[in-house]
Every structure is written in structure tokens, then in C-alpha cells.
Tab-separated table of C-alpha atoms in Angstrom:
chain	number	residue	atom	x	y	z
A	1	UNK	CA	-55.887	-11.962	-29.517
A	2	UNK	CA	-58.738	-11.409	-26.918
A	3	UNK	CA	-61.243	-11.181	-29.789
A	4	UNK	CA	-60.140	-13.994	-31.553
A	5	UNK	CA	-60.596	-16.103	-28.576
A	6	UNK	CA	-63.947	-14.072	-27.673
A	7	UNK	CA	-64.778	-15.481	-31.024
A	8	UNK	CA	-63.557	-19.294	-30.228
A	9	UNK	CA	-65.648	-19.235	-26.498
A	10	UNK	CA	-68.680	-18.383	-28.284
A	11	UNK	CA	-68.221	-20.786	-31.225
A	12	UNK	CA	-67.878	-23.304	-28.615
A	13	UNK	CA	-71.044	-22.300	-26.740
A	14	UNK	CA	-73.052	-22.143	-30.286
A	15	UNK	CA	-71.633	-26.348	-30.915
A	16	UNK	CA	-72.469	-27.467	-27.264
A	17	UNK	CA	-75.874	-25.456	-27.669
A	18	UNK	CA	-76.780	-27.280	-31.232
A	19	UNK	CA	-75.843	-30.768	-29.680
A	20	UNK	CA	-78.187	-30.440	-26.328
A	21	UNK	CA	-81.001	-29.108	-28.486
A	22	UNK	CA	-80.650	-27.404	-31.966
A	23	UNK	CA	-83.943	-25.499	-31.124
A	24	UNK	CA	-83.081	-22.452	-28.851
A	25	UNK	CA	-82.709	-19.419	-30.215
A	26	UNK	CA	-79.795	-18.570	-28.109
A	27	UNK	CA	-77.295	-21.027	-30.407
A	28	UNK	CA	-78.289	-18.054	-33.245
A	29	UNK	CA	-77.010	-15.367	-30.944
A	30	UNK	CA	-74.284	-17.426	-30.032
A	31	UNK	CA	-72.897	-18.009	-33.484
A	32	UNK	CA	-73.973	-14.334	-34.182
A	33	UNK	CA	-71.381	-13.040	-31.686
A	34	UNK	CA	-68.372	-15.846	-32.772
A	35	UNK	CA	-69.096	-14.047	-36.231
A	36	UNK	CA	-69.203	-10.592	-35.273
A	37	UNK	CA	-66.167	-10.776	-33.052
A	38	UNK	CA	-64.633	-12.718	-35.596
A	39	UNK	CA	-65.393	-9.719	-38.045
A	40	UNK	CA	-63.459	-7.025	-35.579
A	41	UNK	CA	-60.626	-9.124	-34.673
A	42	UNK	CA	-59.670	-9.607	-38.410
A	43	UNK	CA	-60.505	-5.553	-38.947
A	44	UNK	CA	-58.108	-5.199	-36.096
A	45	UNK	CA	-55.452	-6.978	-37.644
A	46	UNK	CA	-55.830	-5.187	-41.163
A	47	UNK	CA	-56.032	-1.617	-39.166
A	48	UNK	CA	-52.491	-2.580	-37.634
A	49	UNK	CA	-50.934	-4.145	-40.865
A	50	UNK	CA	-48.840	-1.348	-42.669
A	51	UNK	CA	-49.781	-2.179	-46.378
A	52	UNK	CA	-51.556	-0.766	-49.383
A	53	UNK	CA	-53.524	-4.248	-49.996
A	54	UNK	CA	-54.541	-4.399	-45.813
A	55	UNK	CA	-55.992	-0.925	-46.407
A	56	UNK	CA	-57.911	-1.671	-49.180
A	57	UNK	CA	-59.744	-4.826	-47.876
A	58	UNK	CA	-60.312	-2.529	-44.807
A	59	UNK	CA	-61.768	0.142	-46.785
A	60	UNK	CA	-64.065	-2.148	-48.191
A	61	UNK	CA	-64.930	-4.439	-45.178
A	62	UNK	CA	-66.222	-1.546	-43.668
A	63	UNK	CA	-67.990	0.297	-46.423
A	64	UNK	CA	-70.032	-2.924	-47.891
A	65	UNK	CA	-72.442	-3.032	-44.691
A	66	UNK	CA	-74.230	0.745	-45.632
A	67	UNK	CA	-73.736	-0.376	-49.614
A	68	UNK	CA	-75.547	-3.358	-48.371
A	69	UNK	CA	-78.285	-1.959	-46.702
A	70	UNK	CA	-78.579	0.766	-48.731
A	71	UNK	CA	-79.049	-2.192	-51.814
A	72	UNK	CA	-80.874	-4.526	-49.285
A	73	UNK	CA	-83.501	-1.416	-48.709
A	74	UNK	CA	-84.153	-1.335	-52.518
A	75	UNK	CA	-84.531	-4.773	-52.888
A	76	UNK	CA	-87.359	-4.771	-49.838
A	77	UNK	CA	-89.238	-2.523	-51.297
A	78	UNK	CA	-89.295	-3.685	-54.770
A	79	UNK	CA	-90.157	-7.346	-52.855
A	80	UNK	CA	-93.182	-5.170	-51.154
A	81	UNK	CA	-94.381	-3.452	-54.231
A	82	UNK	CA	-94.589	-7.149	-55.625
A	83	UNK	CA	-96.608	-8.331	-52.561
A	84	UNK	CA	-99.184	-5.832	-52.825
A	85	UNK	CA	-100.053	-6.689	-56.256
A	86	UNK	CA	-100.294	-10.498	-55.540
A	87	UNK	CA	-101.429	-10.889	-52.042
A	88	UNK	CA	-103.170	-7.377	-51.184
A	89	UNK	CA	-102.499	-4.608	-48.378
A	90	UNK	CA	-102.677	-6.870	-45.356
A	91	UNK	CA	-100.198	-5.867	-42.604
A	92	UNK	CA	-97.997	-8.992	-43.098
A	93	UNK	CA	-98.163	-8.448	-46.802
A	94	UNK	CA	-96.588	-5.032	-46.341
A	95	UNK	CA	-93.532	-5.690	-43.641
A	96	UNK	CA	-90.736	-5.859	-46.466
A	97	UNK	CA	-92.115	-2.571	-47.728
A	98	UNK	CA	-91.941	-1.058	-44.271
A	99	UNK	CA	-89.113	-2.930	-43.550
A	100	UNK	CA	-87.070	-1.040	-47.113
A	101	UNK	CA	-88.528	2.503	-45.861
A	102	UNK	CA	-87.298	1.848	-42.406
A	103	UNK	CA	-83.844	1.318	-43.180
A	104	UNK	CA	-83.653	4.390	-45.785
A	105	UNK	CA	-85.146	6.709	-42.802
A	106	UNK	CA	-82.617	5.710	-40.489
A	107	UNK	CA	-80.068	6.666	-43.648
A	108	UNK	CA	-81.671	10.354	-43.953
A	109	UNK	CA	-82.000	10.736	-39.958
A	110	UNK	CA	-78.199	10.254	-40.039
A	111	UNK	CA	-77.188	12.131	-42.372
A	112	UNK	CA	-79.684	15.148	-41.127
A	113	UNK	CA	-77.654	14.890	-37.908
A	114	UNK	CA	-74.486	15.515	-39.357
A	115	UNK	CA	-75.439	18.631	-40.922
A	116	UNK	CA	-77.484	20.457	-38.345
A	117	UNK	CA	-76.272	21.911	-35.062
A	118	UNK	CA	-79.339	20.470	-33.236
A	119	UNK	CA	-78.097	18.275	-30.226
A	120	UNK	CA	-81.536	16.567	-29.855
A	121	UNK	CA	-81.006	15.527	-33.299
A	122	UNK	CA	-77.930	14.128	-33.048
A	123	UNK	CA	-79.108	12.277	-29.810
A	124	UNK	CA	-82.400	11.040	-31.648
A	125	UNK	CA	-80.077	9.957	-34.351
A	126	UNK	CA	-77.691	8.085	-32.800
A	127	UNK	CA	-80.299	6.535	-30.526
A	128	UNK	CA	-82.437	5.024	-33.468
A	129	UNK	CA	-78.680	4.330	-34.908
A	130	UNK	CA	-77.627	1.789	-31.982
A	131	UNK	CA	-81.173	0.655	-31.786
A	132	UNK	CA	-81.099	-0.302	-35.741
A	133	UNK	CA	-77.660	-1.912	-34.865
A	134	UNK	CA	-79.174	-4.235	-32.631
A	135	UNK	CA	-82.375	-5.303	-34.500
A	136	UNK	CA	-79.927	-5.861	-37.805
A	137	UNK	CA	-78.042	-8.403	-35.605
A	138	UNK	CA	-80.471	-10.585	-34.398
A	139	UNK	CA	-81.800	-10.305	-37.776
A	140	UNK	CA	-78.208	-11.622	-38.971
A	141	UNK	CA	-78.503	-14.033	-36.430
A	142	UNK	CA	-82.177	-15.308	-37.232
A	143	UNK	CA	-81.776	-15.904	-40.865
A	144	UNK	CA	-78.441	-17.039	-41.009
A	145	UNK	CA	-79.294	-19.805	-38.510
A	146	UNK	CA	-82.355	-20.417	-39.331
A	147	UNK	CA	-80.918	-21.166	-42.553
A	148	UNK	CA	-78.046	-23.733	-40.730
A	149	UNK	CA	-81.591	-25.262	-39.018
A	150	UNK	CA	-83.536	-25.409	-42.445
A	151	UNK	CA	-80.494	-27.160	-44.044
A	152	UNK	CA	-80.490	-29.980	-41.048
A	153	UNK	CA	-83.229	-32.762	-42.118
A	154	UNK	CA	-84.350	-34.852	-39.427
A	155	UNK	CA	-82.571	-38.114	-40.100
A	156	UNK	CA	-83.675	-40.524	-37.030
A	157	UNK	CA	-86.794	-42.615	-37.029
A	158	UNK	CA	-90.341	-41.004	-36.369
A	159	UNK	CA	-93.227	-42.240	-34.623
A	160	UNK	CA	-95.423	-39.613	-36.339
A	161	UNK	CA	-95.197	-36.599	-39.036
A	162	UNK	CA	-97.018	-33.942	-37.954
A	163	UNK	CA	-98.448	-30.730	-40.686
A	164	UNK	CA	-99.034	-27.770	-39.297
A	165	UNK	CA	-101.976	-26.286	-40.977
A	166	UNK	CA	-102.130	-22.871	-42.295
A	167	UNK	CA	-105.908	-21.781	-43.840
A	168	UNK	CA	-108.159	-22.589	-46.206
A	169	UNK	CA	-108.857	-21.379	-49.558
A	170	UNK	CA	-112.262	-20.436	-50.171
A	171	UNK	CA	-112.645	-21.941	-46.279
A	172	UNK	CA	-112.819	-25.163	-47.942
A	173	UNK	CA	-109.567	-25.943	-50.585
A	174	UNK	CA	-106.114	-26.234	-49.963
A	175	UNK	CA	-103.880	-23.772	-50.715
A	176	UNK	CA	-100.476	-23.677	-52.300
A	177	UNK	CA	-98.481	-22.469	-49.052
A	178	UNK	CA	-100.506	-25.979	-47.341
A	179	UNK	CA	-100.196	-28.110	-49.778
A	180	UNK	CA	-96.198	-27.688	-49.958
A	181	UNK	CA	-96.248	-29.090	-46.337
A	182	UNK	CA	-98.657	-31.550	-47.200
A	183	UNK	CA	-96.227	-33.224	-50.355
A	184	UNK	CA	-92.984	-32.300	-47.792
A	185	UNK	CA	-94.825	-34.609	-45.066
A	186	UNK	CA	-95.470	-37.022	-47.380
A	187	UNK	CA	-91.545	-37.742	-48.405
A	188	UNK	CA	-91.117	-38.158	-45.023
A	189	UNK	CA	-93.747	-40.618	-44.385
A	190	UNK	CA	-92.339	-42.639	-47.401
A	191	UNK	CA	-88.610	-42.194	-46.628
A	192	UNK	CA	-89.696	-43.474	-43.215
A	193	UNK	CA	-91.630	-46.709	-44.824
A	194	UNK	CA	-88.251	-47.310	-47.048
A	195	UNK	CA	-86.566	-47.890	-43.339
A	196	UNK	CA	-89.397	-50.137	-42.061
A	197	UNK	CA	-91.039	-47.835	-40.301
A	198	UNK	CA	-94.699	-47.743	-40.136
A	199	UNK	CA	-95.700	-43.342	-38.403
A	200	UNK	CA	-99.155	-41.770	-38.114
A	201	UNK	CA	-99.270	-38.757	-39.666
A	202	UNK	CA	-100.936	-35.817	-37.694
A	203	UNK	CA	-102.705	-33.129	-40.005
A	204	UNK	CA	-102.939	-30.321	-37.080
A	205	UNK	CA	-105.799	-27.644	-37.812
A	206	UNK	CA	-109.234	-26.159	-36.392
A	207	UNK	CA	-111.873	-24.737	-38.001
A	208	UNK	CA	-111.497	-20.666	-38.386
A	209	UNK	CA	-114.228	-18.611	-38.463
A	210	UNK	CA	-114.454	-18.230	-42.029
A	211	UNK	CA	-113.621	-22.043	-43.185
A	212	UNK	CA	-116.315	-24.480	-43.840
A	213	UNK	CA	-114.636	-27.261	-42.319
A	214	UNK	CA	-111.388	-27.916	-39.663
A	215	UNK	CA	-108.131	-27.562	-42.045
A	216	UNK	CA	-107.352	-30.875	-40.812
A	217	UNK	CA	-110.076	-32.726	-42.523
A	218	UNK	CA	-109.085	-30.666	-45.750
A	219	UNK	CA	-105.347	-32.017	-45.577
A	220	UNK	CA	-106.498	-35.436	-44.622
A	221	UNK	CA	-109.293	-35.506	-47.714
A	222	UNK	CA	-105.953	-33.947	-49.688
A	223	UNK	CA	-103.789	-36.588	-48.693
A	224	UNK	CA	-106.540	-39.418	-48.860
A	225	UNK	CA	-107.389	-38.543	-52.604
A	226	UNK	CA	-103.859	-38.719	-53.605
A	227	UNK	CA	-103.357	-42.061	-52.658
A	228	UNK	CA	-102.361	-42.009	-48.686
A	229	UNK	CA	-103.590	-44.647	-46.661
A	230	UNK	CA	-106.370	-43.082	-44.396
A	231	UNK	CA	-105.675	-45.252	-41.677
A	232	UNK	CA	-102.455	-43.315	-41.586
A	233	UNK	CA	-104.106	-40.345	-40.856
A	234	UNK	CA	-104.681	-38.687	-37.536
A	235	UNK	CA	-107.050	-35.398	-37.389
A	236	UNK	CA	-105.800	-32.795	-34.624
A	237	UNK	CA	-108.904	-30.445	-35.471
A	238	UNK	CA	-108.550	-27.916	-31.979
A	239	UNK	CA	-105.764	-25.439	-32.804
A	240	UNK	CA	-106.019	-21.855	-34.141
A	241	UNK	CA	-102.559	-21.164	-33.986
A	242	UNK	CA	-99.000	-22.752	-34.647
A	243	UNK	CA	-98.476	-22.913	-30.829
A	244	UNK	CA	-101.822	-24.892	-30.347
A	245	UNK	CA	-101.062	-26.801	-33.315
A	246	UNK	CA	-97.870	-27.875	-31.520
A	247	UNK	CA	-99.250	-28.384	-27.829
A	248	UNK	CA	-102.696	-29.893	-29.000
A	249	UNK	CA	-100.368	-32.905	-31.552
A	250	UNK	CA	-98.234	-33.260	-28.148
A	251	UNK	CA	-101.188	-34.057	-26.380
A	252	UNK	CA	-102.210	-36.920	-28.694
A	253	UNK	CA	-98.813	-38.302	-29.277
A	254	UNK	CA	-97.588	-38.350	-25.713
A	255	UNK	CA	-101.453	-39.503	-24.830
A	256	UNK	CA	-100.158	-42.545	-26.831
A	257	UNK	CA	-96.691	-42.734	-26.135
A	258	UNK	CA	-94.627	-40.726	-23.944
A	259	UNK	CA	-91.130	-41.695	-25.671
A	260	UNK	CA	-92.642	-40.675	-28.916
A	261	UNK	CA	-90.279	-39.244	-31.790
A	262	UNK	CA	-91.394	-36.884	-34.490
A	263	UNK	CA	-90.854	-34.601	-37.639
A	264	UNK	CA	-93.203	-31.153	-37.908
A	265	UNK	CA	-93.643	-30.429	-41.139
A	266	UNK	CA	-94.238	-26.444	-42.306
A	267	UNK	CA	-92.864	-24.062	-44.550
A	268	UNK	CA	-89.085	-23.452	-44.443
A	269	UNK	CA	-89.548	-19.433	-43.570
A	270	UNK	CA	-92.144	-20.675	-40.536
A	271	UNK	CA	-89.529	-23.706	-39.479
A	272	UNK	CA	-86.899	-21.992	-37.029
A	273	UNK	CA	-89.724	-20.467	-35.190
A	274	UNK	CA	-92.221	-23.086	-35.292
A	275	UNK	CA	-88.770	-25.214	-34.091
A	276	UNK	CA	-88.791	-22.697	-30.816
A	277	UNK	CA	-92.073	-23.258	-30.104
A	278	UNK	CA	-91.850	-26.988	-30.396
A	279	UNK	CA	-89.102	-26.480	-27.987
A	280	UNK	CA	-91.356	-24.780	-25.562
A	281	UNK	CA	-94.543	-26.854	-25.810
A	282	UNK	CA	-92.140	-30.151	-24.972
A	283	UNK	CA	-92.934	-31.419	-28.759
A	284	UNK	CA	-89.936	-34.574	-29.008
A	285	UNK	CA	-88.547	-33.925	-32.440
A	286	UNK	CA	-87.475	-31.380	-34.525
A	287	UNK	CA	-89.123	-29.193	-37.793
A	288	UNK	CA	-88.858	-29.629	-41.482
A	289	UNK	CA	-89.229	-26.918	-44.175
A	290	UNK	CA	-91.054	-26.995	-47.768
A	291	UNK	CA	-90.484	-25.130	-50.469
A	292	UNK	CA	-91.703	-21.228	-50.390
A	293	UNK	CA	-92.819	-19.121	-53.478
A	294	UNK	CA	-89.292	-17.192	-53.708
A	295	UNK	CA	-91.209	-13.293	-53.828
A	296	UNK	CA	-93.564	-14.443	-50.702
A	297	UNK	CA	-90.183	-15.426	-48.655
A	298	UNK	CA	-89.229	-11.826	-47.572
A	299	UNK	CA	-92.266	-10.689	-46.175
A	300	UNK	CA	-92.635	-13.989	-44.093
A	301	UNK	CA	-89.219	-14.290	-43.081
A	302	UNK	CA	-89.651	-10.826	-41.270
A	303	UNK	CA	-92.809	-11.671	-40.097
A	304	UNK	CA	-91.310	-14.716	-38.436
A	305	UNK	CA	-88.490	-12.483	-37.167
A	306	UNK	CA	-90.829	-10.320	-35.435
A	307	UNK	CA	-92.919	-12.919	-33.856
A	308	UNK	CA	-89.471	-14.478	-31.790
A	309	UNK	CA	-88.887	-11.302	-30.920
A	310	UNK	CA	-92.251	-10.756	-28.983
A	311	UNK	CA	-91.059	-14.069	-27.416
A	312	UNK	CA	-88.411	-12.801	-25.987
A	313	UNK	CA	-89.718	-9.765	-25.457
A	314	UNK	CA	-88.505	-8.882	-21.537
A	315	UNK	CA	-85.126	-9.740	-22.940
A	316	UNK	CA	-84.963	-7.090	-25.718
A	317	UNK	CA	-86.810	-4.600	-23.987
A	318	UNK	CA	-84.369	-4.822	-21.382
A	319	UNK	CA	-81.505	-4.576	-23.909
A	320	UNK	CA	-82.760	-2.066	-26.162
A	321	UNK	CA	-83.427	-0.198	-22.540
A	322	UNK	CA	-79.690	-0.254	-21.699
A	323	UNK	CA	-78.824	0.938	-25.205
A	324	UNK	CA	-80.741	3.596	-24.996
A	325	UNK	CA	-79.770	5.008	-21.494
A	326	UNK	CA	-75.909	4.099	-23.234
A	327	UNK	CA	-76.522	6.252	-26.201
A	328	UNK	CA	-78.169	9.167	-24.115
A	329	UNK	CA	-75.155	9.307	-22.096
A	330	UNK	CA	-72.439	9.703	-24.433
């Protein structure tokens, strides 16, 4: 009964956390651990019931997480293989790869351990074991929420829609991946007109060193020639990243209203984090997703997943320290 009601104090944490802002990362942890604790309450109950059918769900509950990864690993690296030849060797391009291999070397470093008499093995093993635990959780937690936070459109009026840029093709066109934001802000925009609204909409983008032009005036000249009113448009032409992209559009919105209300527009694999950052930077609103090529959506999701990790870096470093002085111990 204690996990079961484990489960219900952190279920009610994750709904008070999603009502005072839906942004923090900490209502994915929280809704990570009602699960999880969930999960071994109702293995509990299965271990103690004396049947043939509560054995067999057990049996399975607990062998479908290594069939999973073990399936999950193939599918990441077929998923890399398929990057490479469409987007090229770039580090970012490569993380579902890396991320497939990863999970099979923790498999052989395992089973290695259990067939050698080598204690530094075994420690090494079970180490990288309670380690890989820990990642695959907040990894659980990331994507399953930020699939709950890609799921909940913005629904209140805006004062603006703001489009985070991404780069240029050929430093001067816009790409696919920018101009899915670009048609995502614009339903917006209209939906908001529908209600008698009348936003800006703030096309956030500098110039990078290889681009002819800011990406801003490319998604405004994108917009513009497909019928948007120009008027409509405001140019945030500063930012080289999605943080500056965020603080620089604050700037100008506050600048002009403090009580402002808005919708960032991105892709859906960028939104949770871009969400966190908005959070951060003071942006008032919350994040939409567009549509993602389905093939490019590994890869990025990971990425993403990596990059909220560095944010809260101190706070996994000091976990993953704890877990490893744990394992050591034992």
C-alpha cells in the first residue's frame, strides 16, 4: 500500500505542477516516479498473488523492458544508418546510432560480468548498469511528457506568435524543418483572427556566419510572398540560438507590453525544451509543435534530451555521483 500511495503523492505533485506552469521539467520527473512506483506496486501485488495467470503477467512485465531495449537498440541504429545517408556524418546526425550501440554495450558488459570472476568487472558493470537505469528514466520521463506537452495547444488569446528560426538553406532559402514552423505559425495567426484577434507575429533569427541574410528576413519574405500581411510582421534579427531567440522576442514584446500573451512556434521534437527555456527567459506563453519528417525525429529527440540535461547539469551530476558511490559500495 505504501507504493500505491507513493504513486498517488507524486501524481498529485505532477497535476499541481502542470496547473502553476506546464513548463518545468520537474512535472516529467514527477509523473515519471507516479508511473514507476505505480509499475512496482502492481509487480508487488502479482509477486504475492498465488496463481498461474499472476505469474505469467509477472514473467512478462519484467522481461519486456531488456526485449524492449534490446528491439529499441535495433531500431536506433537502423534510424542512424538512415540519417547518415540523408543528412551526412554530423555529430547530431549520428546520436541515434550512438545512442543503438550504447545500449547493446551495456547488454555485452553485463553479460561479460556474469561469466568472469573479475570483481572490477562486475563493479564496472553494475556501475554503468545503475547509471543506464537512470539516463533511461529521465529519458521515459522526457518523451513521454514532452509528448503530454506537444499534445496541449495553446488555446487562450495571443498578443503575438513568435517562430523560432532554425538556418538557412543555401544561407539564403528556407528550409523544410523552417518552413513547418512558418505554416504552424500561420494557423495560429488565423485561428487567432477567427476570434477577433488582431497578433504580431515575431519571425526570431540572426544572421549566421554562413547565411546571406538574418533568417528572419527569409521567414518574413516567406510569409510575405504567400499572402501574409507584412504589417503583421515583426523581424527579431539578433539571436544565434533558441535561448536568444526567446530572450531577444521577450525583449520586444514586453518593450511593448508587459502583460503580453504569446504562442512560440517550433518543431514538435524542439517544443518541450524550447518550452523550458521560455520558462527561464520569463517568455509569457507557452510552445507549439509542427510537424517533423518521421526518420529525422529520433536523432533530434535525443539531441533535445541531451541539451536539458546539460541544464540541469549540477543536478545529475550530483545524482549520478551518489549512484555511483551506491553501486561501489554494495
Amino acid at each position: 500500500m505504501l507504493l500505491y500511495a507513493l504513486a498517488l503523492v507524486f501524481l498529485l505533485l505532477f497535476g499541481v505542477g502542470v496547473l502553476r506552469d506546464r513548463r518545468r521539467f520537474g512535472n516529467a520527473v514527477c509523473l515519471g516516479l507516479a508511473v514507476a512506483l505505480f509499475a512496482l506496486a502492481l509487480l508487488g501485488t502479482l509477486h504475492r498473488a498465488d496463481s498461474v495467470a499472476a505469474e505469467t503477467v509477472l514473467i512478462v512485465v519484467v522481461l519486456t523492458p531488456a526485449l524492449g531495449s534490446m528491439v529499441l537498440a535495433g531500431l536506433l541504429i537502423a534510424n542512424g544508418l538512415k540519417m547518415v545517408r540523408r543528412e551526412g556524418r554530423s555529430l547530431g546526425n549520428l546520436l541515434a546510432l550512438l545512442s543503438g550501440l550504447g545500449i547493446l554495450a551495456v547488454f555485452v558488459l553485463l553479460l561479460a560480468a556474469t561469466r568472469t570472476d573479475s570483481e572490477a568487472l562486475v563493479v564496472l558493470a553494475r556501475t554503468v548498469f545503475v547509471l543506464a537505469c537512470y539516463l533511461s528514466f529521465l529519458f521515459a520521463c522526457f518523451v513521454g511528457y514532452a509528448y503530454l506537452y506537444g499534445r496541449l495547444t495553446p488555446r487562450e488569446d495571443v498578443d503575438y506568435v513568435v517562430v523560432l528560426g532554425t538556418g538557412l538553406l543555401d544561407g539564403s532559402r528556407v528550409p523544410p524543418l523552417l518552413a513547418s514552423r512558418l505554416e504552424r505559425a500561420r494557423r495560429l495567426y488565423d485561428r487567432q483572427v477567427d476570434r477577433g484577434r488582431s497578433p504580431l507575429l515575431v519571425a526570431s533569427g540572426g544572421k549566421g556566419s554562413d547565411e546571406q541574410l538574418p533568417e528572419s528576413h527569409a521567414m518574413a519574405d516567406y510569409l510575405v510572398e504567400r499572402g501574409f500581411p507584412a504589417d503583421r510582421i515583426i523581424r527579431e534579427d539578433r539571436s544565434r540560438t533558441t535561448e536568444e531567440n526567446l530572450r531577444f522576442s521577450h525583449a520586444i514584446m514586453a518593450a511593448a507590453d508587459p502583460d503580453y500573451r504569446c504562442v512560440v512556434v517550433t518543431n514538435n521534437f524542439h517544443a518541450f525544451r524550447a518550452a523550458v527555456f521560455a520558462r527561464r527567459e520569463g517568455v509569457r506563453g507557452h510552445v507549439a509543435g509542427s510537424p517533423t519528417a518521421a526518420y529525422f525525429w529520433p536523432s533530434a529527440t535525443i539531441r533535445e534530451f541531451v541539451a536539458v540535461l546539460v541544464i540541469y547539469r549540477w543536478a545529475n551530476l550530483a545524482v549520478g555521483a551518489l549512484l555511483v558511490l551506491e553501486s561501489l559500495s554494495l
